[in-house]
CSV table of C-alpha atoms in Angstrom, one decimal:
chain,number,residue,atom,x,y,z
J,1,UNK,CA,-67.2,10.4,-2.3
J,2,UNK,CA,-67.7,6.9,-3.6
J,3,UNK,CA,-71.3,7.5,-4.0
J,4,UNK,CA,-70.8,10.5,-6.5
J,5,UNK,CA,-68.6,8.3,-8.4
J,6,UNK,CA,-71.2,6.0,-9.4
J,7,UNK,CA,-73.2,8.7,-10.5
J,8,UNK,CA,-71.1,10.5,-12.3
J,9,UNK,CA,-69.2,7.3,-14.1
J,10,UNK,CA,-72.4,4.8,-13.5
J,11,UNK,CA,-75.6,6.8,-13.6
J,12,UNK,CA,-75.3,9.4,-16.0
J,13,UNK,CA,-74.0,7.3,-18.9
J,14,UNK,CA,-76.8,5.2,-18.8
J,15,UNK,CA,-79.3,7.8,-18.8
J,16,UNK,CA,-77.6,9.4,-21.7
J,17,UNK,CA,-77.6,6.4,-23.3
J,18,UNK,CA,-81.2,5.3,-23.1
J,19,UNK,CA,-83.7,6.0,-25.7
J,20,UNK,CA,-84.8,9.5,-24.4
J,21,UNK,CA,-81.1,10.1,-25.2
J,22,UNK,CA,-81.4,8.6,-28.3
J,23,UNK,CA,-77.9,9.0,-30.5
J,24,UNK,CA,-77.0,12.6,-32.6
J,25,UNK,CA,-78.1,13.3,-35.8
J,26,UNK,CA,-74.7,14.5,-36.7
J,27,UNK,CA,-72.8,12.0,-38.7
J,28,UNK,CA,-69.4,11.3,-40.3
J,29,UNK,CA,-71.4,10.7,-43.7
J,30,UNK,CA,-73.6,13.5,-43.3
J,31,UNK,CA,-70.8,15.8,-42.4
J,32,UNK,CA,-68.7,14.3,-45.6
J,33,UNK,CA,-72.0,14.4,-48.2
J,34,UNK,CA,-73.0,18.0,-47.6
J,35,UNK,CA,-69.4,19.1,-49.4
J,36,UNK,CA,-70.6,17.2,-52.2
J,37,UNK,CA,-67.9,14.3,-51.2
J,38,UNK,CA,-68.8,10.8,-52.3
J,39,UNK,CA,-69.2,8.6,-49.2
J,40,UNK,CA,-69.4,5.0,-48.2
J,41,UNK,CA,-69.9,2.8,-45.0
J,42,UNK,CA,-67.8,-0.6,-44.4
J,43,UNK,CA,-68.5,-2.8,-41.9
J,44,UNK,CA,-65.7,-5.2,-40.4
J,45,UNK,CA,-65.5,-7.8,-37.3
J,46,UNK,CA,-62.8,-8.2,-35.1
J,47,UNK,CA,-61.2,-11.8,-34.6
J,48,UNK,CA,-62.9,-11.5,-31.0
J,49,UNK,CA,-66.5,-10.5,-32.1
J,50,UNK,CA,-66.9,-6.9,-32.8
J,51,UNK,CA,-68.7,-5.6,-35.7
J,52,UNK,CA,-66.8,-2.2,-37.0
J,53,UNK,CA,-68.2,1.0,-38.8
J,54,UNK,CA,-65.4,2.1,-41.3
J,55,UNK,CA,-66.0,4.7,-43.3
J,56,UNK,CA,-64.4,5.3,-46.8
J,57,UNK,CA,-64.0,8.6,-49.1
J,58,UNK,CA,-63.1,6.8,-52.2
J,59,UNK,CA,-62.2,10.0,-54.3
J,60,UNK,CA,-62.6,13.8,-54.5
J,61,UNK,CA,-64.8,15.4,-56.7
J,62,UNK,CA,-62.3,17.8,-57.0
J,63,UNK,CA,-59.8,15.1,-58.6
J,64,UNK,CA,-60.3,13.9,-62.1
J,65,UNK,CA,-58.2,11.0,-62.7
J,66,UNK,CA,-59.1,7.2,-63.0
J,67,UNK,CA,-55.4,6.2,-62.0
J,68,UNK,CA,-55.2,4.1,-59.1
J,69,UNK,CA,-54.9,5.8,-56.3
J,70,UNK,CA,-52.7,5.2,-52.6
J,71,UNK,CA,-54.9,4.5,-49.7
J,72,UNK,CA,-54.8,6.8,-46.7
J,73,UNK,CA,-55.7,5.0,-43.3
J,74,UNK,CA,-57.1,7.5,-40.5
J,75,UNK,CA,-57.5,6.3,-37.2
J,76,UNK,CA,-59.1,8.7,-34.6
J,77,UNK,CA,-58.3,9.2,-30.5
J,78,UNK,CA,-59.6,8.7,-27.6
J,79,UNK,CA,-63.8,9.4,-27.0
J,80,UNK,CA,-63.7,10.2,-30.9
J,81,UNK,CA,-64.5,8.8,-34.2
J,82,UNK,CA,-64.3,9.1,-38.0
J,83,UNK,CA,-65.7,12.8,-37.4
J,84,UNK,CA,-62.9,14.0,-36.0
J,85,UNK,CA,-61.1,14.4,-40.0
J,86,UNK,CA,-64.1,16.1,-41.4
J,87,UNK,CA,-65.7,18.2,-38.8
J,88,UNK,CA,-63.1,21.1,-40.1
J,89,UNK,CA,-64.4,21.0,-43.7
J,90,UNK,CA,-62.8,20.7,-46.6
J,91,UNK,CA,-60.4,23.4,-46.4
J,92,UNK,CA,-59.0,21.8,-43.1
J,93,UNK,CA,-60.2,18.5,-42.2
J,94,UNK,CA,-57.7,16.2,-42.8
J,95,UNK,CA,-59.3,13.1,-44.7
J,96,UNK,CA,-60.7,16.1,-47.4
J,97,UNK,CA,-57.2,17.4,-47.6
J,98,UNK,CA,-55.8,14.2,-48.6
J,99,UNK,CA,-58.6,13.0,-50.8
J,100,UNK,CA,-58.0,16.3,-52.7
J,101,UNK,CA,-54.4,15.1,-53.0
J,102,UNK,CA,-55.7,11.9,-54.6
J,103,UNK,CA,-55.7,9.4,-52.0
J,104,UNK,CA,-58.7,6.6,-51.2
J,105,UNK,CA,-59.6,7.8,-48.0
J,106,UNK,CA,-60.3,5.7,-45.4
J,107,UNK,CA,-61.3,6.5,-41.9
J,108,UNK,CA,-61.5,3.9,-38.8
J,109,UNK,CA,-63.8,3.4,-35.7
J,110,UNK,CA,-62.8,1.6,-32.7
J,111,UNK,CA,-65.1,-1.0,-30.9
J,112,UNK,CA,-67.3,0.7,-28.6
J,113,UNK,CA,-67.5,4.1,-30.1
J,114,UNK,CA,-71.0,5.8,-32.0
J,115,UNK,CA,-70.3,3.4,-35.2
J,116,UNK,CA,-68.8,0.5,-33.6
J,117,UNK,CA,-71.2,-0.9,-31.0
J,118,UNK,CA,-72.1,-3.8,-32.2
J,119,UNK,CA,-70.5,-7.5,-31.4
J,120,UNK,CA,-71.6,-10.9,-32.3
J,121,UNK,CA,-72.4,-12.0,-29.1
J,122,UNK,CA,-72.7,-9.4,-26.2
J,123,UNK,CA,-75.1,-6.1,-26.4
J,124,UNK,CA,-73.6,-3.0,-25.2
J,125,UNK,CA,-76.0,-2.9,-22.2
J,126,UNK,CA,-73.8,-6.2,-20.8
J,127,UNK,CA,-70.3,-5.3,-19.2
J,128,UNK,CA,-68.9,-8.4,-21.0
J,129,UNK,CA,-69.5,-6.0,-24.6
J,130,UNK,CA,-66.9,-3.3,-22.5
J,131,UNK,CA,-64.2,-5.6,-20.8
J,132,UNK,CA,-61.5,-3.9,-23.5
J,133,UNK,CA,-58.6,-1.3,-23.4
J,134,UNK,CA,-56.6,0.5,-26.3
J,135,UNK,CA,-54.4,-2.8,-26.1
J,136,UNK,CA,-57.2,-4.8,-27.9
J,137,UNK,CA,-58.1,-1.9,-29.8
J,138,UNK,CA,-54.7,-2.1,-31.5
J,139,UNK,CA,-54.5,-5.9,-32.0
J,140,UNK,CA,-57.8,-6.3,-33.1
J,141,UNK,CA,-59.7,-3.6,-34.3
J,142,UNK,CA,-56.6,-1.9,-36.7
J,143,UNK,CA,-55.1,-5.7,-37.7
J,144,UNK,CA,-59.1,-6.2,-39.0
J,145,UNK,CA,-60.3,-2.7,-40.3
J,146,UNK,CA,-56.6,-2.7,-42.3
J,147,UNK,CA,-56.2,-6.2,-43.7
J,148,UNK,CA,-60.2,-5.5,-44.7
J,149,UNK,CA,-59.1,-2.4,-46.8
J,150,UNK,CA,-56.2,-3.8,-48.1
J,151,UNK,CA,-58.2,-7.0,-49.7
J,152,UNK,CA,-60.9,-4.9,-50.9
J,153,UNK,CA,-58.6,-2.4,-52.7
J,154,UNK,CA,-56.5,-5.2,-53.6
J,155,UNK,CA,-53.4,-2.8,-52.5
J,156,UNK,CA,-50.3,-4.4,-51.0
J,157,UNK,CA,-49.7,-1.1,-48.7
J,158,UNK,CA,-51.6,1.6,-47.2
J,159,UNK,CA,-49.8,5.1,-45.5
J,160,UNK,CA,-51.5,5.7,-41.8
J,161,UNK,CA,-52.2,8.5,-40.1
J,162,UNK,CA,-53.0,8.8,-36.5
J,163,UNK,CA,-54.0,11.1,-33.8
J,164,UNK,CA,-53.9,10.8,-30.1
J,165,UNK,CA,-55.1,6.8,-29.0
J,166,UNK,CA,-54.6,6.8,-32.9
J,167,UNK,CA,-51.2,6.6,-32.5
J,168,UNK,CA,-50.9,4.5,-29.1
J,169,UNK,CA,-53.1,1.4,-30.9
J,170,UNK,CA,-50.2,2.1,-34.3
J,171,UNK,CA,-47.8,1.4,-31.5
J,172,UNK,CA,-49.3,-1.2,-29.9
J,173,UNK,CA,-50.2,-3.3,-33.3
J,174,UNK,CA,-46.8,-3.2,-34.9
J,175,UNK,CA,-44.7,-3.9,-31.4
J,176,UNK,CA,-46.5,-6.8,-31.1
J,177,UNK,CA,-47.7,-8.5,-34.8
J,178,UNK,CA,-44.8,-7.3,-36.9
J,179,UNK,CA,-46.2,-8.4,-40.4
J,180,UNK,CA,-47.6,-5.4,-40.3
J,181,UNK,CA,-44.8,-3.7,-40.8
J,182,UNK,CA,-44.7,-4.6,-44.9
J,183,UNK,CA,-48.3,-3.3,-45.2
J,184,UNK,CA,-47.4,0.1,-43.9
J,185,UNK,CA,-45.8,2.1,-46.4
J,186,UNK,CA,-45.4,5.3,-43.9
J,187,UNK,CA,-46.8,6.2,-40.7
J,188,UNK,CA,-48.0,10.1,-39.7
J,189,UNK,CA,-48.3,10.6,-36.0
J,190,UNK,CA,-50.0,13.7,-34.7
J,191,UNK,CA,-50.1,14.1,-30.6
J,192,UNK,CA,-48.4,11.0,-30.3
J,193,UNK,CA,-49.0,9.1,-27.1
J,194,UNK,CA,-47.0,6.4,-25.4
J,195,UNK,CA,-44.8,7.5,-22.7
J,196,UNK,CA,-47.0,9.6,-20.4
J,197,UNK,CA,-44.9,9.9,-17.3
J,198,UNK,CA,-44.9,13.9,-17.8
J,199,UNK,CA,-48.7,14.8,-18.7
J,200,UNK,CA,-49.3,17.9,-17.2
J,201,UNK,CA,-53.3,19.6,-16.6
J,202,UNK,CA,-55.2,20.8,-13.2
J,203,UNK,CA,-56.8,17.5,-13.5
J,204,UNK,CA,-53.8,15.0,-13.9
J,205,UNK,CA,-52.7,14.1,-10.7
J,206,UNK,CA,-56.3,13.9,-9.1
J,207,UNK,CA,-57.0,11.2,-12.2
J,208,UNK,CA,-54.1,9.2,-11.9
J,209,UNK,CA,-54.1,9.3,-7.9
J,210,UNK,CA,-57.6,8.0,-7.9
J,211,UNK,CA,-58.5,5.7,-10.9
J,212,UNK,CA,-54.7,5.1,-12.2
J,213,UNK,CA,-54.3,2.0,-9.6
J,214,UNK,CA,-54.6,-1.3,-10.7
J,215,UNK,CA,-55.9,-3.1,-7.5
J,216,UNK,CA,-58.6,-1.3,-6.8
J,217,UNK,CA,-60.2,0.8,-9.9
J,218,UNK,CA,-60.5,-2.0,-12.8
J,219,UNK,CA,-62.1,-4.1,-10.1
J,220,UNK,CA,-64.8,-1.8,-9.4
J,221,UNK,CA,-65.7,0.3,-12.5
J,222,UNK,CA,-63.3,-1.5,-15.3
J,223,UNK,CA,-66.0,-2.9,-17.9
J,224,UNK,CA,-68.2,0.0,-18.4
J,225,UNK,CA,-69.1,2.7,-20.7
J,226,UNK,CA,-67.5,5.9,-20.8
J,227,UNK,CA,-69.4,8.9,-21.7
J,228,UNK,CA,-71.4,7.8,-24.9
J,229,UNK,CA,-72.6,9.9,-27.7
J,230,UNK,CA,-76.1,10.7,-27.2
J,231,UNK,CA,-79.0,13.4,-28.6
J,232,UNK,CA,-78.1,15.8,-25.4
J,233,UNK,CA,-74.7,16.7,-26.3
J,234,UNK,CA,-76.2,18.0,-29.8
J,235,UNK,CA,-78.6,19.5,-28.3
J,236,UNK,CA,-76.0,21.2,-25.9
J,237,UNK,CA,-73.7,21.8,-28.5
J,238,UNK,CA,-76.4,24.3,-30.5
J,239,UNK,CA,-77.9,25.8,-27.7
J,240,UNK,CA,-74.7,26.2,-24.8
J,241,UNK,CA,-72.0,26.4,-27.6
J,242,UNK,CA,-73.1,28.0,-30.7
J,243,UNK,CA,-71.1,31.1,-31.7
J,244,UNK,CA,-74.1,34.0,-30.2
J,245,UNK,CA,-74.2,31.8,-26.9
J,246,UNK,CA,-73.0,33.6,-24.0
J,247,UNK,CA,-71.6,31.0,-21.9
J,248,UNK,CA,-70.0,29.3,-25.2
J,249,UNK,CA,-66.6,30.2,-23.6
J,250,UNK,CA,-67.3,26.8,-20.6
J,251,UNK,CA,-67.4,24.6,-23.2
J,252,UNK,CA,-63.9,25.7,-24.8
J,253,UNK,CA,-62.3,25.9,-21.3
J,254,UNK,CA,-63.6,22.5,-20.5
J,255,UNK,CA,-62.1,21.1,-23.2
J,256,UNK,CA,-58.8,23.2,-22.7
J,257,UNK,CA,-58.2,21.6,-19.1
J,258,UNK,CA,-57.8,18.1,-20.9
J,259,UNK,CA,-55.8,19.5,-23.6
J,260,UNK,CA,-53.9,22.3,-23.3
J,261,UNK,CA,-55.2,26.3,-23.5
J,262,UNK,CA,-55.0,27.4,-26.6
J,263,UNK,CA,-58.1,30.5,-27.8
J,264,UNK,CA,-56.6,31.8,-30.3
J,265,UNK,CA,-56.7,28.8,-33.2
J,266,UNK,CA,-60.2,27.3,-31.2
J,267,UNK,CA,-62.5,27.6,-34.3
J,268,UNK,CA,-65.4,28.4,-32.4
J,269,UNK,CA,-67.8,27.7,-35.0
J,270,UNK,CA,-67.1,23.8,-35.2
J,271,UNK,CA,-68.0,23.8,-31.0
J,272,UNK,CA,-71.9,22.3,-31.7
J,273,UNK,CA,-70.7,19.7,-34.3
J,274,UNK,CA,-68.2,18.7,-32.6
J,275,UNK,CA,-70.0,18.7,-29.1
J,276,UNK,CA,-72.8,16.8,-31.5
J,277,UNK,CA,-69.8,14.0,-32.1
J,278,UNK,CA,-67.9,14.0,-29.1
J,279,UNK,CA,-67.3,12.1,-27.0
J,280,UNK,CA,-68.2,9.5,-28.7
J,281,UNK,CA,-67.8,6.6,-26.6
J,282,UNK,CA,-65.4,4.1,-24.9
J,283,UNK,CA,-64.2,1.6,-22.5
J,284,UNK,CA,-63.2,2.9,-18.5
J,285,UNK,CA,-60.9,0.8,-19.3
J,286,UNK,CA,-59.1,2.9,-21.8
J,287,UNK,CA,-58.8,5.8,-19.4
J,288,UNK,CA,-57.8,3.7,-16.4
J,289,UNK,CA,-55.1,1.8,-19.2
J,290,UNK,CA,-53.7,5.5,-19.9
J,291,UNK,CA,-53.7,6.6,-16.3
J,292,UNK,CA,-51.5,3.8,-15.0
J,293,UNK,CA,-49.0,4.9,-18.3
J,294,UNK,CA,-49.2,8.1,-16.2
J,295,UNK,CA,-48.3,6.6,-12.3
J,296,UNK,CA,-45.7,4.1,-14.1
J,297,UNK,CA,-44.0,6.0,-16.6
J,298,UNK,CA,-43.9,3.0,-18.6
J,299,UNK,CA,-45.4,2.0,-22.0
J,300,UNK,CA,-46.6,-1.5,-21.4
J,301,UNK,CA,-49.9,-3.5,-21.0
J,302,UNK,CA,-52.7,-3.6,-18.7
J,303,UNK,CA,-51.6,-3.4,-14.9
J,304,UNK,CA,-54.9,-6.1,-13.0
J,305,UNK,CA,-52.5,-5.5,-9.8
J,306,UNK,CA,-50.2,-8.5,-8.2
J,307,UNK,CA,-52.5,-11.0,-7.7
J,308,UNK,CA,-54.1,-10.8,-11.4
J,309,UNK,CA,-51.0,-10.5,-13.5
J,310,UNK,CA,-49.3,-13.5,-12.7
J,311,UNK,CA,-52.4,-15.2,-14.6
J,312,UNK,CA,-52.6,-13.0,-17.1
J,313,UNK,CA,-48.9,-12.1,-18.3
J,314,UNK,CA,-46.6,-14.7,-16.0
J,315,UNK,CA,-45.2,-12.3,-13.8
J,316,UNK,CA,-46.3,-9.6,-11.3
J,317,UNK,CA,-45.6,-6.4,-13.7
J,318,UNK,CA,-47.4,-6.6,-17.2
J,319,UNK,CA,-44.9,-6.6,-20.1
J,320,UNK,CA,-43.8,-3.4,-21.7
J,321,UNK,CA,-44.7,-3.1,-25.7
J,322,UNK,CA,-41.5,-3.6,-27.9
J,323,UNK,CA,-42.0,-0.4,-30.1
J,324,UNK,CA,-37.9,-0.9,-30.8
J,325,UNK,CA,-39.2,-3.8,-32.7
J,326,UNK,CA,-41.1,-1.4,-35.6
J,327,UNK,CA,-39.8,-1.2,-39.1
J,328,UNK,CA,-41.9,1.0,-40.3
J,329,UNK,CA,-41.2,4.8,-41.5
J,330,UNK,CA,-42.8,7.0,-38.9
J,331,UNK,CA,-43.2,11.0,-38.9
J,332,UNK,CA,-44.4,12.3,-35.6
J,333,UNK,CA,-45.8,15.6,-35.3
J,334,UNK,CA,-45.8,17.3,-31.3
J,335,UNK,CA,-46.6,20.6,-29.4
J,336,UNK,CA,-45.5,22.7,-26.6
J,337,UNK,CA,-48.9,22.5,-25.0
J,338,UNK,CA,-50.2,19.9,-25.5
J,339,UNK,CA,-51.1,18.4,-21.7
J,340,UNK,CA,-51.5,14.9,-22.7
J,341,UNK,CA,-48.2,14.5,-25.1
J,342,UNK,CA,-45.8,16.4,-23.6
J,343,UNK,CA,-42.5,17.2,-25.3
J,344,UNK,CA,-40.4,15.5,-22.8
J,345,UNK,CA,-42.6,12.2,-23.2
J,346,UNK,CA,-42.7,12.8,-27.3
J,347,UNK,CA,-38.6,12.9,-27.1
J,348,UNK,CA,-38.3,9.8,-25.2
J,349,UNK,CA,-40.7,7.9,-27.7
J,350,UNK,CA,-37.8,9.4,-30.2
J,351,UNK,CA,-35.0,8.0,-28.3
J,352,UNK,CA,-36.6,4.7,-28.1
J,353,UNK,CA,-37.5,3.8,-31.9
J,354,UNK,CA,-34.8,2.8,-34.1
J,355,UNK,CA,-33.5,5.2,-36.0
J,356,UNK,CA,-33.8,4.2,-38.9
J,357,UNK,CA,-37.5,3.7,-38.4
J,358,UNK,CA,-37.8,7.9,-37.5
J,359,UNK,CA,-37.8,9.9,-40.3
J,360,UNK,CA,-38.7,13.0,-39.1
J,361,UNK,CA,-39.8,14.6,-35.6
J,362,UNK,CA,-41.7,17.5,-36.4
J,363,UNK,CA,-42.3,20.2,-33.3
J,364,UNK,CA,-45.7,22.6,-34.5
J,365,UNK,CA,-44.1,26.2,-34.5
J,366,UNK,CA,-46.9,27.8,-32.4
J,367,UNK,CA,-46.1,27.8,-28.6
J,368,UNK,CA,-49.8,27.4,-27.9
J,369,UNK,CA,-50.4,24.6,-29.5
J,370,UNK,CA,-52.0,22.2,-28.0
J,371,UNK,CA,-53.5,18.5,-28.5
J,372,UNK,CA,-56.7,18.9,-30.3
J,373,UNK,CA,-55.4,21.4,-32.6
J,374,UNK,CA,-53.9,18.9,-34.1
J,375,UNK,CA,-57.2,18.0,-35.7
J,376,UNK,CA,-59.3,21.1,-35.5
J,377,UNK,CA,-57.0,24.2,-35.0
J,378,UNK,CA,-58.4,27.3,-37.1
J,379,UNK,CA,-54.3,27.6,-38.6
J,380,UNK,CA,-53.8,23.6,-39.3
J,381,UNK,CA,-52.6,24.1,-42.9
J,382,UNK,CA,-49.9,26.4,-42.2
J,383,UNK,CA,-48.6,24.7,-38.5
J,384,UNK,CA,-49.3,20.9,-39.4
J,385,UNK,CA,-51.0,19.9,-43.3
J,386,UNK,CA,-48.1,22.2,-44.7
J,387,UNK,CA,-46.0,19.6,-42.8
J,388,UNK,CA,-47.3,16.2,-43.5
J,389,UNK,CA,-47.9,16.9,-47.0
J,390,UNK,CA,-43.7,17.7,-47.8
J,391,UNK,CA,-43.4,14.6,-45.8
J,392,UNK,CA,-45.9,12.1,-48.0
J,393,UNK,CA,-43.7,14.1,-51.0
J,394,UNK,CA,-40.6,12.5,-49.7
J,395,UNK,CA,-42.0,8.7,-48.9
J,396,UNK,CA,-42.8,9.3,-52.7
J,397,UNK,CA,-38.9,8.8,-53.6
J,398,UNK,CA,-37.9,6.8,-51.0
């Protein structure tokens, strides 16, 4: 059993990540430029070393106005990237929906993934580059990537949107450094994940069981890459799940047993772009952090087990995050069947923010809908964009 492990979490994302492997041609700014969307690239570092991609729509061709306009701050989930908001097009993809309203669009990338992998000191190939979690991900990457757009645009306040990890790194950021808060003129939170005591899927339980414990899996595996984006998923993508493939239907299910089963808004035309994109990189760490949510039922820090803790946090049990601390407005937007952000989770995240912080709580009227529709269901404008749109209308007299 242990040996399959290596190669499954060792072996094979090397190979795919060597030359012969070399990275997809599909790209965020490829993706945004063939809809005739101006596009630019940023790059940021972290206060620890790492060199971001951040990726910028400053205005819609479709818009004719030289008034300033707010900035919209996208941050994407976990084994994603900037793609994830454009993949859909124009008609759906979120950071083209909201440049079309007249926002600056602004997309992040967290350390590690396809446009972040770079670091002043460590190469990717060394496990020091990979010794990270979501945690530093929210204190780091976001507090860098949004201070950066804020000087640049000379704007005092930017309105955030996040999806999945998007919205666990939000969390983590504004618990913990709370002059945040005052940049953030409204926070959008699709799939939100913090509580994770009641994720459901086939696979759950096996996960958590085996590399949810902190004594044994961070010692073994914690500083590696997880699944990279490489040349052979694009090349999997266009042959295994174009539209005329007849085995296109594994990679849908494959993706459902993560997510929630949901057929009938999977646009299977997106599957090779998004297979070309995804996953896009990240830290065993990050999964292992999200496990151990799972086996606790607790939002709080890394677990390194008993005898590491006391080193790193004072005490044998890492400290939860104060998200009763935020001040910021927040809209969250949740599912029936979504797997990984289940309803009773999503409610207890409710109960536990002030209430003056939630605005709204918004529950997607589809029974079927599930966590990556949140970003690429075929119906998004009616279930969700209808949504956040009347909700940016009402931070607009507030």
């Amino acid at each position: 059993m242990k040996v399959y492990l290596i190669l499954l979490l060792v072996v094979i994302p090397i190979i795919t990540g060597g030359p012969i492997f070399r990275k997809s041609s599909v790209t965020t700014q490829k993706l945004v430029e063939k809809h005739g969307y101006s596009f630019e690239e940023h790059s940021v570092q972290t206060s620890d070393g790492y060199i971001l991609g951040l990726h910028r729509i400053p205005y819609s061709p479709k818009v004719q106005s030289d008034e300033p306009r707010p900035i919209a701050f996208l941050m994407h989930g976990l084994l994603c990237s900037s793609s994830d908001w454009v993949i859909p097009g124009p008609e759906n993809g979120l950071a083209f929906v909201l440049s079309d309203a007249g926002y600056d669009v602004w997309m992040g990338n967290a350390r590690g993934n396809t446009y972040s992998r770079e670091h002043a000191s460590y190469n990717p190939f060394f496990k020091k580059f990979w010794s990270f979690d979501w945690h530093e991900i929210g204190l780091y990457d976001l507090s860098a990537m949004m201070d950066y757009v804020l000087y640049y645009t000379d704007e005092e306040q930017l309105t955030y949107f996040g999806h999945s990890q998007g919205t666990t790194t939000f969390l983590v950021l504004n618990s913990l450094n709370l002059r945040f808060n005052s940049k953030i003129k409204s926070a959008h939170l699709m799939a939100p994940v913090a509580f994770m005591e009641n994720m459901e899927g086939p696979l759950t339980d096996i996960a958590a069981l085996l590399f949810g414990q902190p004594n044994i899996w961070p010692e073994l595996f914690g500083d590696m890459e997880f699944l990279p984006n490489t040349k052979l998923m694009e090349l999997l993508g266009l042959t295994a799940c174009r539209e005329s493939s007849p085995i296109q239907f594994f990679c849908s299910n494959i993706m459902f047993l993560f997510t929630g089963f949901d057929y009938e808004n999977l646009n299977t035309t997106l599957l090779p772009d998004i297979l070309a994109t995804t996953p896009a990189g990240a830290s065993v760490n990050q999964i292992t952090h999200y496990l151990q949510e799972n086996n606790s039922g607790y939002f709080r820090q890394f677990d390194y087990g008993f005898l590491r803790n006391p080193f790193a946090y004072g005490s044998t049990k890492p400290p939860e995050y104060p998200i009763e601390e935020i001040d910021v407005p927040i809209f969250l937007y949740y599912s029936d069947n979504d797997y990984l952000s289940s309803v009773v989770d999503v409610h207890r995240l409710m109960r536990t923010l002030k209430e003056t912080t939630l605005r709204r709580a918004y529950r997607v009227q589809h029974p079927k809908w599930n966590h990556l529709d949140h970003i690429w269901g075929m119906n998004i404008k009616e279930y969700l964009h209808d949504a956040i749109m009347e909700d940016l209308e009402s931070m607009k007299n507030s």
